mmCIF file of C-alpha atoms and ligand atoms in Angstrom:
data_model
loop_
_atom_site.group_PDB
_atom_site.id
_atom_site.type_symbol
_atom_site.label_atom_id
_atom_site.label_comp_id
_atom_site.label_asym_id
_atom_site.label_seq_id
_atom_site.Cartn_x
_atom_site.Cartn_y
_atom_site.Cartn_z
ATOM 1 C CA MET A 1 86.707 -84.888 -1.833
ATOM 2 C CA LYS A 2 87.304 -81.912 -4.116
ATOM 3 C CA ASN A 3 89.619 -79.208 -2.826
ATOM 4 C CA PRO A 4 88.231 -75.700 -2.216
ATOM 5 C CA GLN A 5 88.195 -73.574 -5.393
ATOM 6 C CA LEU A 6 89.485 -70.000 -5.186
ATOM 7 C CA GLU A 7 88.422 -67.449 -7.787
ATOM 8 C CA VAL A 8 89.929 -63.976 -8.017
ATOM 9 C CA GLU A 9 88.585 -60.962 -9.932
ATOM 10 C CA ILE A 10 89.723 -57.324 -10.189
ATOM 11 C CA ARG A 11 86.813 -54.870 -10.351
ATOM 12 C CA GLU A 12 86.883 -51.128 -10.857
ATOM 13 C CA LEU A 13 84.718 -49.293 -8.336
ATOM 14 C CA LYS A 14 83.707 -45.810 -9.478
ATOM 15 C CA LEU A 15 83.435 -43.099 -6.849
ATOM 16 C CA ARG A 16 80.560 -40.629 -6.584
ATOM 17 C CA HIS A 17 83.028 -37.768 -6.077
ATOM 18 C CA ALA A 18 86.763 -37.461 -6.639
ATOM 19 C CA TRP A 19 88.239 -38.593 -3.318
ATOM 20 C CA GLY A 20 91.005 -36.389 -1.898
ATOM 21 C CA ILE A 21 93.174 -36.966 1.151
ATOM 22 C CA SER A 22 96.535 -35.430 2.101
ATOM 23 C CA ARG A 23 98.335 -37.988 -0.140
ATOM 24 C CA GLY A 24 96.403 -37.479 -3.403
ATOM 25 C CA VAL A 25 93.118 -37.658 -5.334
ATOM 26 C CA ALA A 26 91.280 -40.620 -6.962
ATOM 27 C CA THR A 27 88.085 -40.977 -9.046
ATOM 28 C CA SER A 28 87.862 -44.764 -8.961
ATOM 29 C CA LYS A 29 89.410 -47.666 -7.091
ATOM 30 C CA GLU A 30 90.467 -51.160 -8.190
ATOM 31 C CA ASN A 31 89.495 -53.719 -5.575
ATOM 32 C CA VAL A 32 90.013 -57.464 -5.771
ATOM 33 C CA PHE A 33 87.112 -59.829 -5.076
ATOM 34 C CA VAL A 34 87.604 -63.475 -4.163
ATOM 35 C CA SER A 35 85.329 -66.448 -3.726
ATOM 36 C CA ILE A 36 86.072 -69.769 -2.081
ATOM 37 C CA GLU A 37 83.708 -72.540 -3.193
ATOM 38 C CA HIS A 38 83.610 -75.766 -1.207
ATOM 39 C CA GLU A 39 80.924 -78.346 -0.419
ATOM 40 C CA GLY A 40 78.318 -76.288 -2.286
ATOM 41 C CA ILE A 41 78.941 -73.129 -0.191
ATOM 42 C CA VAL A 42 80.569 -69.975 -1.574
ATOM 43 C CA GLY A 43 82.500 -67.700 0.806
ATOM 44 C CA MET A 44 83.129 -64.198 -0.535
ATOM 45 C CA GLY A 45 85.893 -61.744 0.282
ATOM 46 C CA GLU A 46 87.285 -58.403 -0.843
ATOM 47 C CA ALA A 47 90.657 -56.649 -0.873
ATOM 48 C CA GLY A 48 90.911 -52.857 -0.979
ATOM 49 C CA PRO A 49 94.641 -52.504 -1.692
ATOM 50 C CA ASN A 50 96.294 -49.246 -0.621
ATOM 51 C CA SER A 51 99.416 -47.714 -2.166
ATOM 52 C CA ARG A 52 100.381 -46.289 1.279
ATOM 53 C CA TYR A 53 101.197 -49.896 2.227
ATOM 54 C CA ASP A 54 102.841 -50.875 -1.096
ATOM 55 C CA GLU A 55 99.720 -52.637 -2.347
ATOM 56 C CA SER A 56 97.984 -52.627 -5.731
ATOM 57 C CA ALA A 57 95.398 -54.818 -7.445
ATOM 58 C CA GLU A 58 98.315 -56.607 -9.159
ATOM 59 C CA SER A 59 100.304 -57.253 -5.957
ATOM 60 C CA THR A 60 97.065 -58.496 -4.369
ATOM 61 C CA VAL A 61 96.378 -60.975 -7.195
ATOM 62 C CA ASP A 62 100.006 -62.086 -7.053
ATOM 63 C CA PHE A 63 99.748 -62.830 -3.306
ATOM 64 C CA LEU A 64 96.448 -64.677 -3.771
ATOM 65 C CA ASP A 65 97.932 -66.858 -6.515
ATOM 66 C CA LYS A 66 100.790 -67.874 -4.204
ATOM 67 C CA ALA A 67 98.508 -68.402 -1.198
ATOM 68 C CA ARG A 68 95.897 -70.534 -2.981
ATOM 69 C CA THR A 69 97.725 -73.785 -2.176
ATOM 70 C CA LEU A 70 97.111 -73.108 1.542
ATOM 71 C CA LEU A 71 93.443 -73.888 0.924
ATOM 72 C CA ASN A 72 94.466 -77.478 0.150
ATOM 73 C CA LYS A 73 96.675 -77.829 3.226
ATOM 74 C CA TYR A 74 94.116 -77.056 5.932
ATOM 75 C CA PRO A 75 90.414 -77.884 6.152
ATOM 76 C CA LEU A 76 88.390 -74.645 5.881
ATOM 77 C CA TRP A 77 86.750 -75.247 9.252
ATOM 78 C CA HIS A 78 90.196 -75.005 10.904
ATOM 79 C CA PHE A 79 90.055 -71.276 10.222
ATOM 80 C CA GLU A 80 92.378 -70.518 13.146
ATOM 81 C CA ASP A 81 95.248 -72.541 11.625
ATOM 82 C CA LEU A 82 94.456 -71.438 8.094
ATOM 83 C CA GLY A 83 94.202 -67.809 9.228
ATOM 84 C CA TRP A 84 97.714 -67.920 10.730
ATOM 85 C CA ALA A 85 99.097 -69.643 7.630
ATOM 86 C CA ILE A 86 97.668 -66.841 5.471
ATOM 87 C CA LEU A 87 99.160 -64.127 7.707
ATOM 88 C CA GLU A 88 102.555 -65.854 7.702
ATOM 89 C CA GLN A 89 102.642 -66.653 3.982
ATOM 90 C CA ALA A 90 104.592 -63.448 3.197
ATOM 91 C CA PRO A 91 105.099 -60.013 4.814
ATOM 92 C CA GLY A 92 102.662 -57.187 3.992
ATOM 93 C CA GLN A 93 99.843 -57.486 1.405
ATOM 94 C CA THR A 94 97.309 -57.309 4.219
ATOM 95 C CA ALA A 95 94.451 -56.375 1.874
ATOM 96 C CA ALA A 96 94.946 -59.692 0.029
ATOM 97 C CA LYS A 97 95.107 -61.513 3.373
ATOM 98 C CA ALA A 98 91.900 -59.764 4.466
ATOM 99 C CA ALA A 99 90.115 -60.914 1.289
ATOM 100 C CA LEU A 100 90.973 -64.539 2.069
ATOM 101 C CA ASP A 101 90.087 -64.260 5.759
ATOM 102 C CA ILE A 102 86.744 -62.541 5.005
ATOM 103 C CA ALA A 103 85.923 -65.274 2.462
ATOM 104 C CA LEU A 104 86.961 -67.964 4.928
ATOM 105 C CA MET A 105 84.772 -66.569 7.731
ATOM 106 C CA ASP A 106 81.932 -65.989 5.262
ATOM 107 C CA TRP A 107 82.171 -69.635 4.182
ATOM 108 C CA PHE A 108 82.322 -70.926 7.777
ATOM 109 C CA CYS A 109 79.357 -68.834 8.974
ATOM 110 C CA LYS A 110 77.289 -69.763 5.895
ATOM 111 C CA LYS A 111 78.131 -73.414 6.539
ATOM 112 C CA HIS A 112 76.648 -72.996 10.022
ATOM 113 C CA ASP A 113 73.816 -70.736 8.767
ATOM 114 C CA LEU A 114 74.786 -67.897 11.123
ATOM 115 C CA PRO A 115 75.428 -64.190 10.603
ATOM 116 C CA LEU A 116 79.013 -63.413 11.672
ATOM 117 C CA TYR A 117 77.905 -61.183 14.556
ATOM 118 C CA ARG A 118 75.865 -64.054 16.012
ATOM 119 C CA PHE A 119 78.750 -66.478 15.615
ATOM 120 C CA LEU A 120 80.832 -63.972 17.641
ATOM 121 C CA GLY A 121 78.137 -63.651 20.316
ATOM 122 C CA LEU A 122 77.630 -59.926 19.694
ATOM 123 C CA ASN A 123 74.530 -57.813 20.309
ATOM 124 C CA PRO A 124 73.521 -56.048 17.060
ATOM 125 C CA ALA A 125 71.786 -53.295 19.069
ATOM 126 C CA LEU A 126 75.231 -52.141 20.253
ATOM 127 C CA THR A 127 76.577 -51.028 16.864
ATOM 128 C CA PRO A 128 77.949 -47.464 17.057
ATOM 129 C CA LEU A 129 77.110 -44.531 14.809
ATOM 130 C CA THR A 130 79.350 -44.310 11.783
ATOM 131 C CA SER A 131 80.924 -41.081 10.675
ATOM 132 C CA PHE A 132 80.677 -39.975 7.051
ATOM 133 C CA SER A 133 83.941 -38.808 5.488
ATOM 134 C CA ILE A 134 84.358 -35.592 3.550
ATOM 135 C CA GLY A 135 87.447 -35.764 1.320
ATOM 136 C CA ILE A 136 89.759 -32.814 0.671
ATOM 137 C CA ASP A 137 88.404 -30.457 -1.984
ATOM 138 C CA THR A 138 87.808 -26.753 -2.382
ATOM 139 C CA PRO A 139 86.009 -25.332 0.673
ATOM 140 C CA GLU A 140 82.946 -24.709 -1.530
ATOM 141 C CA ARG A 141 82.783 -28.300 -2.752
ATOM 142 C CA MET A 142 83.380 -29.583 0.786
ATOM 143 C CA GLN A 143 80.368 -27.493 1.885
ATOM 144 C CA GLN A 144 78.348 -29.145 -0.879
ATOM 145 C CA LYS A 145 79.432 -32.594 0.367
ATOM 146 C CA VAL A 146 78.370 -31.609 3.895
ATOM 147 C CA HIS A 147 74.876 -30.880 2.534
ATOM 148 C CA GLU A 148 74.814 -34.279 0.806
ATOM 149 C CA ALA A 149 75.857 -35.880 4.110
ATOM 150 C CA ALA A 150 72.682 -34.601 5.808
ATOM 151 C CA PRO A 151 71.582 -38.111 6.980
ATOM 152 C CA TYR A 152 74.833 -38.666 8.897
ATOM 153 C CA PRO A 153 75.158 -37.100 12.366
ATOM 154 C CA ILE A 154 78.980 -37.288 12.572
ATOM 155 C CA LEU A 155 81.362 -36.037 9.891
ATOM 156 C CA LYS A 156 84.995 -37.015 9.409
ATOM 157 C CA ILE A 157 86.877 -34.202 7.733
ATOM 158 C CA LYS A 158 90.104 -34.873 5.882
ATOM 159 C CA LEU A 159 92.757 -32.238 6.593
ATOM 160 C CA GLY A 160 96.510 -32.084 6.054
ATOM 161 C CA SER A 161 96.611 -29.660 3.104
ATOM 162 C CA ASP A 162 97.650 -25.948 3.343
ATOM 163 C CA ASN A 163 93.983 -25.096 3.513
ATOM 164 C CA ASP A 164 93.025 -26.632 6.869
ATOM 165 C CA GLU A 165 91.705 -23.519 8.572
ATOM 166 C CA ALA A 166 89.681 -22.344 5.550
ATOM 167 C CA ILE A 167 88.157 -25.833 5.238
ATOM 168 C CA ILE A 168 87.023 -25.999 8.863
ATOM 169 C CA ARG A 169 85.661 -22.434 8.753
ATOM 170 C CA ALA A 170 83.711 -23.291 5.571
ATOM 171 C CA ILE A 171 82.297 -26.446 7.155
ATOM 172 C CA ARG A 172 81.410 -24.709 10.406
ATOM 173 C CA ALA A 173 79.552 -22.087 8.361
ATOM 174 C CA VAL A 174 77.102 -24.792 7.206
ATOM 175 C CA THR A 175 76.896 -27.299 10.092
ATOM 176 C CA ASP A 176 77.355 -27.656 13.846
ATOM 177 C CA LYS A 177 77.566 -31.474 13.739
ATOM 178 C CA THR A 178 80.311 -33.285 15.633
ATOM 179 C CA ILE A 179 83.460 -33.383 13.517
ATOM 180 C CA ARG A 180 86.306 -35.872 13.598
ATOM 181 C CA VAL A 181 89.479 -34.760 11.854
ATOM 182 C CA ASP A 182 91.846 -37.034 9.917
ATOM 183 C CA ALA A 183 95.155 -35.413 8.933
ATOM 184 C CA ASN A 184 96.493 -38.601 7.267
ATOM 185 C CA GLU A 185 100.077 -37.861 8.463
ATOM 186 C CA GLY A 186 99.824 -34.395 6.871
ATOM 187 C CA TRP A 187 101.360 -32.292 9.669
ATOM 188 C CA THR A 188 105.132 -32.615 9.891
ATOM 189 C CA ASP A 189 106.022 -29.844 12.382
ATOM 190 C CA ARG A 190 105.061 -30.591 15.991
ATOM 191 C CA GLN A 191 104.581 -26.950 17.030
ATOM 192 C CA GLU A 192 102.386 -26.287 14.013
ATOM 193 C CA ALA A 193 100.460 -29.507 14.732
ATOM 194 C CA LEU A 194 99.864 -28.362 18.324
ATOM 195 C CA GLU A 195 98.580 -24.973 17.181
ATOM 196 C CA LYS A 196 96.181 -26.685 14.754
ATOM 197 C CA VAL A 197 94.930 -29.105 17.408
ATOM 198 C CA GLU A 198 94.421 -26.298 19.967
ATOM 199 C CA TRP A 199 92.397 -24.323 17.432
ATOM 200 C CA LEU A 200 90.401 -27.400 16.334
ATOM 201 C CA ALA A 201 89.504 -28.042 19.998
ATOM 202 C CA THR A 202 87.534 -24.765 19.908
ATOM 203 C CA GLU A 203 85.581 -25.928 16.815
ATOM 204 C CA LYS A 204 83.612 -28.878 18.309
ATOM 205 C CA VAL A 205 86.073 -31.499 17.078
ATOM 206 C CA GLU A 206 85.907 -34.863 18.880
ATOM 207 C CA PHE A 207 89.383 -36.242 18.111
ATOM 208 C CA ILE A 208 92.285 -36.097 15.673
ATOM 209 C CA GLU A 209 93.316 -39.086 13.606
ATOM 210 C CA GLN A 210 96.989 -39.568 12.645
ATOM 211 C CA PRO A 211 98.164 -35.946 12.918
ATOM 212 C CA MET A 212 101.797 -36.690 12.075
ATOM 213 C CA PRO A 213 103.690 -39.232 9.939
ATOM 214 C CA ALA A 214 103.863 -42.737 11.433
ATOM 215 C CA ALA A 215 107.669 -42.470 11.641
ATOM 216 C CA MET A 216 107.403 -39.361 13.913
ATOM 217 C CA VAL A 217 106.731 -41.312 17.100
ATOM 218 C CA ASP A 218 108.520 -38.984 19.568
ATOM 219 C CA GLU A 219 106.931 -35.882 18.038
ATOM 220 C CA THR A 220 103.475 -37.474 18.271
ATOM 221 C CA ALA A 221 104.063 -38.371 21.945
ATOM 222 C CA TRP A 222 105.122 -34.724 22.525
ATOM 223 C CA LEU A 223 101.944 -33.552 20.820
ATOM 224 C CA ARG A 224 99.743 -35.926 22.804
ATOM 225 C CA GLU A 225 101.123 -34.650 26.149
ATOM 226 C CA ARG A 226 99.928 -31.155 25.217
ATOM 227 C CA SER A 227 96.908 -31.933 23.054
ATOM 228 C CA PRO A 228 93.456 -30.943 24.349
ATOM 229 C CA LEU A 229 91.942 -33.578 21.997
ATOM 230 C CA PRO A 230 92.469 -37.371 21.914
ATOM 231 C CA LEU A 231 94.796 -38.636 19.178
ATOM 232 C CA ILE A 232 93.852 -41.805 17.268
ATOM 233 C CA ALA A 233 96.464 -43.885 15.402
ATOM 234 C CA ASP A 234 95.714 -44.999 11.859
ATOM 235 C CA GLU A 235 98.808 -45.241 9.638
ATOM 236 C CA SER A 236 100.838 -45.951 12.836
ATOM 237 C CA VAL A 237 99.078 -49.275 13.439
ATOM 238 C CA LYS A 238 98.403 -52.186 11.125
ATOM 239 C CA GLY A 239 98.340 -55.390 13.173
ATOM 240 C CA SER A 240 98.274 -56.596 16.783
ATOM 241 C CA LYS A 241 102.077 -56.482 17.126
ATOM 242 C CA ASP A 242 102.062 -52.697 16.511
ATOM 243 C CA ILE A 243 99.759 -51.823 19.401
ATOM 244 C CA HIS A 244 101.975 -52.048 22.501
ATOM 245 C CA GLN A 245 104.417 -49.413 21.249
ATOM 246 C CA LEU A 246 101.570 -46.911 20.863
ATOM 247 C CA LYS A 247 100.779 -46.705 24.578
ATOM 248 C CA GLY A 248 101.631 -43.133 25.612
ATOM 249 C CA VAL A 249 101.786 -41.990 21.997
ATOM 250 C CA PHE A 250 98.100 -42.221 21.062
ATOM 251 C CA ASP A 251 94.800 -42.436 22.962
ATOM 252 C CA GLY A 252 93.216 -44.925 20.605
ATOM 253 C CA ILE A 253 93.638 -46.923 17.411
ATOM 254 C CA ASN A 254 91.803 -47.177 14.111
ATOM 255 C CA ILE A 255 91.513 -50.849 13.140
ATOM 256 C CA LYS A 256 90.821 -51.700 9.499
ATOM 257 C CA LEU A 257 90.393 -55.193 8.071
ATOM 258 C CA MET A 258 92.559 -54.143 5.110
ATOM 259 C CA LYS A 259 95.453 -53.255 7.447
ATOM 260 C CA SER A 260 95.076 -56.124 9.925
ATOM 261 C CA GLY A 261 94.802 -58.827 7.292
ATOM 262 C CA GLY A 262 91.259 -59.805 8.172
ATOM 263 C CA ILE A 263 88.576 -60.443 10.767
ATOM 264 C CA GLN A 264 90.550 -62.782 13.004
ATOM 265 C CA GLU A 265 93.480 -60.379 13.451
ATOM 266 C CA ALA A 266 91.083 -57.435 13.932
ATOM 267 C CA LEU A 267 89.467 -59.331 16.825
ATOM 268 C CA ARG A 268 92.905 -59.881 18.426
ATOM 269 C CA MET A 269 93.610 -56.153 18.025
ATOM 270 C CA ILE A 270 90.330 -55.180 19.682
ATOM 271 C CA ARG A 271 91.145 -57.315 22.721
ATOM 272 C CA ILE A 272 94.728 -56.037 23.024
ATOM 273 C CA ALA A 273 93.638 -52.403 22.664
ATOM 274 C CA ARG A 274 90.996 -52.903 25.380
ATOM 275 C CA SER A 275 93.592 -54.386 27.727
ATOM 276 C CA LEU A 276 95.781 -51.290 27.200
ATOM 277 C CA ASP A 277 92.848 -48.870 27.763
ATOM 278 C CA LEU A 278 93.130 -47.544 24.227
ATOM 279 C CA SER A 279 89.904 -46.443 22.579
ATOM 280 C CA ILE A 280 88.949 -48.341 19.442
ATOM 281 C CA MET A 281 87.702 -47.152 16.109
ATOM 282 C CA LEU A 282 86.776 -49.432 13.240
ATOM 283 C CA GLY A 283 87.596 -47.879 9.884
ATOM 284 C CA CYS A 284 87.859 -48.859 6.247
ATOM 285 C CA MET A 285 89.358 -48.089 2.875
ATOM 286 C CA VAL A 286 87.197 -47.475 -0.195
ATOM 287 C CA GLU A 287 85.391 -50.842 -0.131
ATOM 288 C CA SER A 288 82.095 -52.301 -1.320
ATOM 289 C CA SER A 289 79.341 -53.394 1.048
ATOM 290 C CA LEU A 290 80.996 -56.821 1.184
ATOM 291 C CA ALA A 291 84.076 -55.836 3.226
ATOM 292 C CA ILE A 292 82.169 -53.036 4.996
ATOM 293 C CA SER A 293 79.532 -55.538 6.204
ATOM 294 C CA ALA A 294 82.288 -57.833 7.512
ATOM 295 C CA ALA A 295 83.788 -54.956 9.516
ATOM 296 C CA ALA A 296 80.369 -53.774 10.701
ATOM 297 C CA ALA A 297 79.719 -57.232 12.185
ATOM 298 C CA LEU A 298 82.558 -56.507 14.675
ATOM 299 C CA SER A 299 81.366 -52.982 15.444
ATOM 300 C CA PRO A 300 79.380 -53.813 18.619
ATOM 301 C CA LEU A 301 82.854 -54.285 20.175
ATOM 302 C CA VAL A 302 84.223 -50.802 19.406
ATOM 303 C CA ASP A 303 83.803 -47.170 20.486
ATOM 304 C CA TYR A 304 83.753 -45.419 17.115
ATOM 305 C CA ALA A 305 82.957 -46.493 13.566
ATOM 306 C CA ASP A 306 84.063 -44.923 10.308
ATOM 307 C CA LEU A 307 82.559 -47.512 7.970
ATOM 308 C CA ASP A 308 81.520 -45.387 5.050
ATOM 309 C CA GLY A 309 83.732 -46.689 2.201
ATOM 310 C CA ASN A 310 80.692 -48.198 0.437
ATOM 311 C CA LEU A 311 78.733 -44.950 0.762
ATOM 312 C CA LEU A 312 81.362 -43.201 -1.382
ATOM 313 C CA LEU A 313 80.739 -45.534 -4.361
ATOM 314 C CA ALA A 314 78.688 -44.615 -7.440
ATOM 315 C CA GLU A 315 77.720 -48.309 -7.788
ATOM 316 C CA ASP A 316 78.077 -50.999 -5.156
ATOM 317 C CA PRO A 317 78.474 -54.615 -6.355
ATOM 318 C CA TYR A 318 77.188 -55.895 -2.984
ATOM 319 C CA ARG A 319 74.535 -54.941 -0.472
ATOM 320 C CA GLY A 320 74.579 -55.638 3.240
ATOM 321 C CA VAL A 321 74.885 -53.374 6.260
ATOM 322 C CA THR A 322 72.851 -50.168 6.017
ATOM 323 C CA VAL A 323 72.964 -46.902 7.934
ATOM 324 C CA ALA A 324 69.924 -45.399 9.684
ATOM 325 C CA GLU A 325 70.489 -41.872 11.053
ATOM 326 C CA GLY A 326 74.146 -42.783 11.346
ATOM 327 C CA LYS A 327 73.631 -46.089 13.146
ATOM 328 C CA LEU A 328 75.007 -49.244 11.527
ATOM 329 C CA MET A 329 72.180 -51.736 10.928
ATOM 330 C CA LEU A 330 73.450 -55.314 10.561
ATOM 331 C CA THR A 331 71.655 -57.792 8.329
ATOM 332 C CA ASP A 332 70.571 -61.286 9.337
ATOM 333 C CA VAL A 333 72.097 -62.835 6.215
ATOM 334 C CA ALA A 334 74.273 -65.868 7.026
ATOM 335 C CA GLY A 335 77.989 -65.155 6.615
ATOM 336 C CA VAL A 336 79.668 -61.758 6.908
ATOM 337 C CA GLY A 337 76.338 -60.120 6.048
ATOM 338 C CA ALA A 338 76.453 -59.176 2.355
ATOM 339 C CA VAL A 339 74.889 -60.522 -0.834
ATOM 340 C CA PHE A 340 75.796 -59.889 -4.463
ATOM 341 C CA ASN A 341 73.869 -56.917 -5.765
ATOM 342 C CA GLU A 342 72.335 -58.244 -8.967
ATOM 343 C CA ILE A 343 70.762 -54.931 -9.949
ATOM 344 C CA ASP A 344 73.980 -52.920 -10.088
ATOM 345 C CA GLY A 345 76.572 -55.684 -10.104
HETATM 346 MG MG1 MG B 401 92.677 -42.370 8.610
#
C-alpha cells in the first residue's frame, strides 16, 4: 500500500490591524500548512511558528522535512505512538509538531467520520466564552479596537509597555466589559508589578497573564503571594513536563497547541493541570480557523478560552468554529472541524 503523502506550504496571513504586544509589532504572519493524504482521506494541519520560541516558517519546514519519514514508520491509526515519535524527533519546534499532530488527528477523525469533540466524548454545549484580544497601540486606536470588538463580551488587553495605565484608563472610558490582562513578560520589577496588579484589581480585571519574564520564577511566586488577582502562566509553560514546577507560582496555565506540540499533548496538560488544581485557559497564536477549530474542539474541558487568532486575520484560508456573543460554536464537520475556505483561500 502507498505510504502517507505529506505536503507542506508556507502561507502569508495578513492581519486586519498591526498586532502589537510587549515584544514587538507585526502586520502579517507566515504560517505553515500541512496535509497528510492516505487511503483517499486528507488530514490538514497548521503551524503558527513564534520567534519567542526560536521558531520561524523556515525552521518549521526544516523540521517537517526531517520528520516526514516517521509517517512511513507507524500506521496513522497508531496516533499515540506516532504522536510520541513526533514529539521526540528533536527538541523545540512545537509549532511544526502541532501541525503534524493536528493533521494526524484530522485524518483519524475523518477516517471515522467523527468531529474531534465527539471522538473525545465532549459536550459541545460546554464550550466557554472566548476573549477578544486588543493589541498594544496608541490609547486612541485601542479605544477604536474596543468599539470593533462590540460582539465579544470579554476583552484581553495586552500590556507591558510604559503606557499601561493610560491604556487601561482609555479602555475603561469606553467599556465596562470584563478585562483580562496579558503583560507578555513585560514587567521586570516585582514591586512595580505588584503596584500594577493592585491597581488593575480596582479596574474590573479578571486575571493577569504572564506578568513577569518566564525566568523570574521566584519573583513571580513573590508576586502571587501578594496579588489580589489570579496569575496565569503563558510563556512559563509549554508542555506537560513544565506544569509541576508552576504549583505555587501561578494559579493557572494557558495551553496552546503551538506550544504543546499538538492536540494529544494539550490533552495531557489539561489532565495534569486539573490534578494540580490549576485553572486552565486555552489560547492561541495568530492562526487560521484550521488550528483554532482544533483547539476549540478541546474547549469544553477548560475554564477560559482565548481563541481569537483567526478573528485577527484580514482573510482566513479556512472556516470552522464560529463565535456567537462570545461563545465558541463547534461545527459538526468530521475531523478537527475546519474546511478549506474556497472563497477567500
Ligand atoms: Mg499570553
